[in-house]
mmCIF file of C-alpha atoms in Angstrom:
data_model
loop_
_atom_site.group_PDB
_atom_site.id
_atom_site.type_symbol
_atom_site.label_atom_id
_atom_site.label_comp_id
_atom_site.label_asym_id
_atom_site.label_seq_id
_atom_site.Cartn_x
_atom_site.Cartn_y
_atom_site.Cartn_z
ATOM 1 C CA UNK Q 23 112.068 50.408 121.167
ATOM 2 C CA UNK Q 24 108.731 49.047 120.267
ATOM 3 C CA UNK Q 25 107.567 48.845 123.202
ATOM 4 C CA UNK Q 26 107.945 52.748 123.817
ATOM 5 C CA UNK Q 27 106.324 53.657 120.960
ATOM 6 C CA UNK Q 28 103.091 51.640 121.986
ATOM 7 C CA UNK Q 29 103.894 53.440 125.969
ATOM 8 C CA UNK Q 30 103.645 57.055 124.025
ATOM 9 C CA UNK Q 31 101.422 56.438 121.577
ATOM 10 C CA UNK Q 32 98.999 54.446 124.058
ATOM 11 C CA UNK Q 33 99.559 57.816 126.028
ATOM 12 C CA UNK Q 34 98.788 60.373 122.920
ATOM 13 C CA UNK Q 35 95.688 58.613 122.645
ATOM 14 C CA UNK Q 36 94.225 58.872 125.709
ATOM 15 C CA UNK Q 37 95.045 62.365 126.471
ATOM 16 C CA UNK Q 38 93.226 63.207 123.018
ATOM 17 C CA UNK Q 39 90.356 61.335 123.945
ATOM 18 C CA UNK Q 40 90.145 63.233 127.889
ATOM 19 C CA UNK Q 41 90.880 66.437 125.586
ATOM 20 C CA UNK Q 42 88.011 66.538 123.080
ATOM 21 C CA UNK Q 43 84.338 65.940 123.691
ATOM 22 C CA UNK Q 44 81.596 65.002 120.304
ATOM 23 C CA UNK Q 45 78.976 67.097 119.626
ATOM 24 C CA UNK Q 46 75.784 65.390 120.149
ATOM 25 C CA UNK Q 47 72.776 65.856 117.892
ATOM 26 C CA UNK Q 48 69.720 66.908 119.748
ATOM 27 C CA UNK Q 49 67.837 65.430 116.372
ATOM 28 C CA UNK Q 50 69.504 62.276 116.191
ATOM 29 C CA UNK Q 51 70.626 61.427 120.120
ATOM 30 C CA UNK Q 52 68.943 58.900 121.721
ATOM 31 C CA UNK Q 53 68.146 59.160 125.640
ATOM 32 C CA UNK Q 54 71.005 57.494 126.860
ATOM 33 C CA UNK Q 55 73.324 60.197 125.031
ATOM 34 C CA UNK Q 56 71.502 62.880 125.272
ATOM 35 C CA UNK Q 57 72.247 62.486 129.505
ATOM 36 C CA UNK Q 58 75.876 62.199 128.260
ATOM 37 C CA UNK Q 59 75.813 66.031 128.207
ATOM 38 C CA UNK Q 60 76.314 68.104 131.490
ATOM 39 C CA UNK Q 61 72.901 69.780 132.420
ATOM 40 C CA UNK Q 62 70.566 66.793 130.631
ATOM 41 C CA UNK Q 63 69.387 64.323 133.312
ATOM 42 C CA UNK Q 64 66.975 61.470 132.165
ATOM 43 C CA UNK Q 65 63.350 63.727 132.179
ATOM 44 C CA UNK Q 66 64.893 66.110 130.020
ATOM 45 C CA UNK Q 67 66.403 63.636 127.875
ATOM 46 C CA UNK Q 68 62.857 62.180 127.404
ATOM 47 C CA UNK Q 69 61.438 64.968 126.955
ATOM 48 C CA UNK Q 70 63.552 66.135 124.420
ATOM 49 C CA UNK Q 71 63.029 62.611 122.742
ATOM 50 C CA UNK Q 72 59.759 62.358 123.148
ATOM 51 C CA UNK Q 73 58.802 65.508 121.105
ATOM 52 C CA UNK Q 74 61.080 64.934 118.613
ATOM 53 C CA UNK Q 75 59.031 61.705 117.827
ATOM 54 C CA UNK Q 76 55.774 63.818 117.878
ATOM 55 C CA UNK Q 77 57.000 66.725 116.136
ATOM 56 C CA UNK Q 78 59.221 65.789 114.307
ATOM 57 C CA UNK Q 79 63.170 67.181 113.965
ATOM 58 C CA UNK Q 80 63.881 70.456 115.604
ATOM 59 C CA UNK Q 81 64.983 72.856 113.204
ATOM 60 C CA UNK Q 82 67.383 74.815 115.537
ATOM 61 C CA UNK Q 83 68.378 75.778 118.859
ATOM 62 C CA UNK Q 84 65.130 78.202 119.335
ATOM 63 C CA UNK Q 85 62.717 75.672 117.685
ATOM 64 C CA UNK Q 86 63.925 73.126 120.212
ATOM 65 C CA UNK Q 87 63.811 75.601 123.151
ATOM 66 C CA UNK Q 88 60.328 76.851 122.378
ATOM 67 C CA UNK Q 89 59.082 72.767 121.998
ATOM 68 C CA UNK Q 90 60.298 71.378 124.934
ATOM 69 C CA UNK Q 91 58.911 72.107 128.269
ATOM 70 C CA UNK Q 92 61.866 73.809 130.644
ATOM 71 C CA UNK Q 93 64.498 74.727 128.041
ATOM 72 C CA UNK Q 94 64.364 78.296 127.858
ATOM 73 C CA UNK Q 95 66.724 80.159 125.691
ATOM 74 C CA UNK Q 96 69.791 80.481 128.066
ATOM 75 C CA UNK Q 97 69.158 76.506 129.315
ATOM 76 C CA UNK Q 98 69.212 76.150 125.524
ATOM 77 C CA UNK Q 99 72.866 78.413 125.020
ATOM 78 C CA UNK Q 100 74.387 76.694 128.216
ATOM 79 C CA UNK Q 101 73.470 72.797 126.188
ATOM 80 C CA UNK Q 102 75.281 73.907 123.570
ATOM 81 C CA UNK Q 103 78.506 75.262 125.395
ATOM 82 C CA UNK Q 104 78.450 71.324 126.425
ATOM 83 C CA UNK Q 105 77.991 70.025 123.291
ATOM 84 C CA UNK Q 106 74.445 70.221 121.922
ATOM 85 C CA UNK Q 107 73.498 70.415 118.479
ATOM 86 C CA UNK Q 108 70.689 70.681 116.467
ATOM 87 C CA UNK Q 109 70.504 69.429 113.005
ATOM 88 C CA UNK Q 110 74.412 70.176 113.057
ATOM 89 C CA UNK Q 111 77.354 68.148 111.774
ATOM 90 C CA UNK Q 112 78.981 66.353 114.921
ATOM 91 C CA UNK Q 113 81.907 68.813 115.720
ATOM 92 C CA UNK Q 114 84.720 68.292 117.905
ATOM 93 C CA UNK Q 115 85.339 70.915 120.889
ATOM 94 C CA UNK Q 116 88.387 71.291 123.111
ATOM 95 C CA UNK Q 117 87.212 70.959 126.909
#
């Protein structure tokens, strides 16, 4: 009997885990996370980082799409579907 409880709820914990993704913080992410979401490879992730560190924390999506080079407003929209934030609360979205 114990032994199929740990079976389903070994089971209910990984499908919740394939199921739901974390926001990530765009003002708090380091480079290494930042590349966790779809559409950020490693320049853009350093980019991102980098000017962050030389201005400072974005204040939202637009201020973060008008500072860093090649994130225009629909790049910006598209991040965000994937699990972007900036300056938000870490949220959890169903995938």
């Amino acid at each position: 009997m114990f032994k199929r409880f740990l079976f389903f709820a070994a089971a209910f914990v990984a499908a919740a885990v394939s199921l739901h993704a974390y926001a990530i913080d765009a003002n708090t992410a380091d480079e290494a996370a930042l590349r966790d979401i779809k559409g950020i490879g490693p320049a853009r992730a350093k980019a991102i980082v980098d000017e962050r560190a030389a201005g400072g924390p974005f204040k939202d999506a637009e201020d973060l799409s008008r500072r860093v080079k090649g994130l225009g407003g629909q790049a910006t929209h598209r991040l965000q579907a994937e699990g972007l934030t900036v300056g938000a609360a870490p949220a959890v979205s169903l995938r």
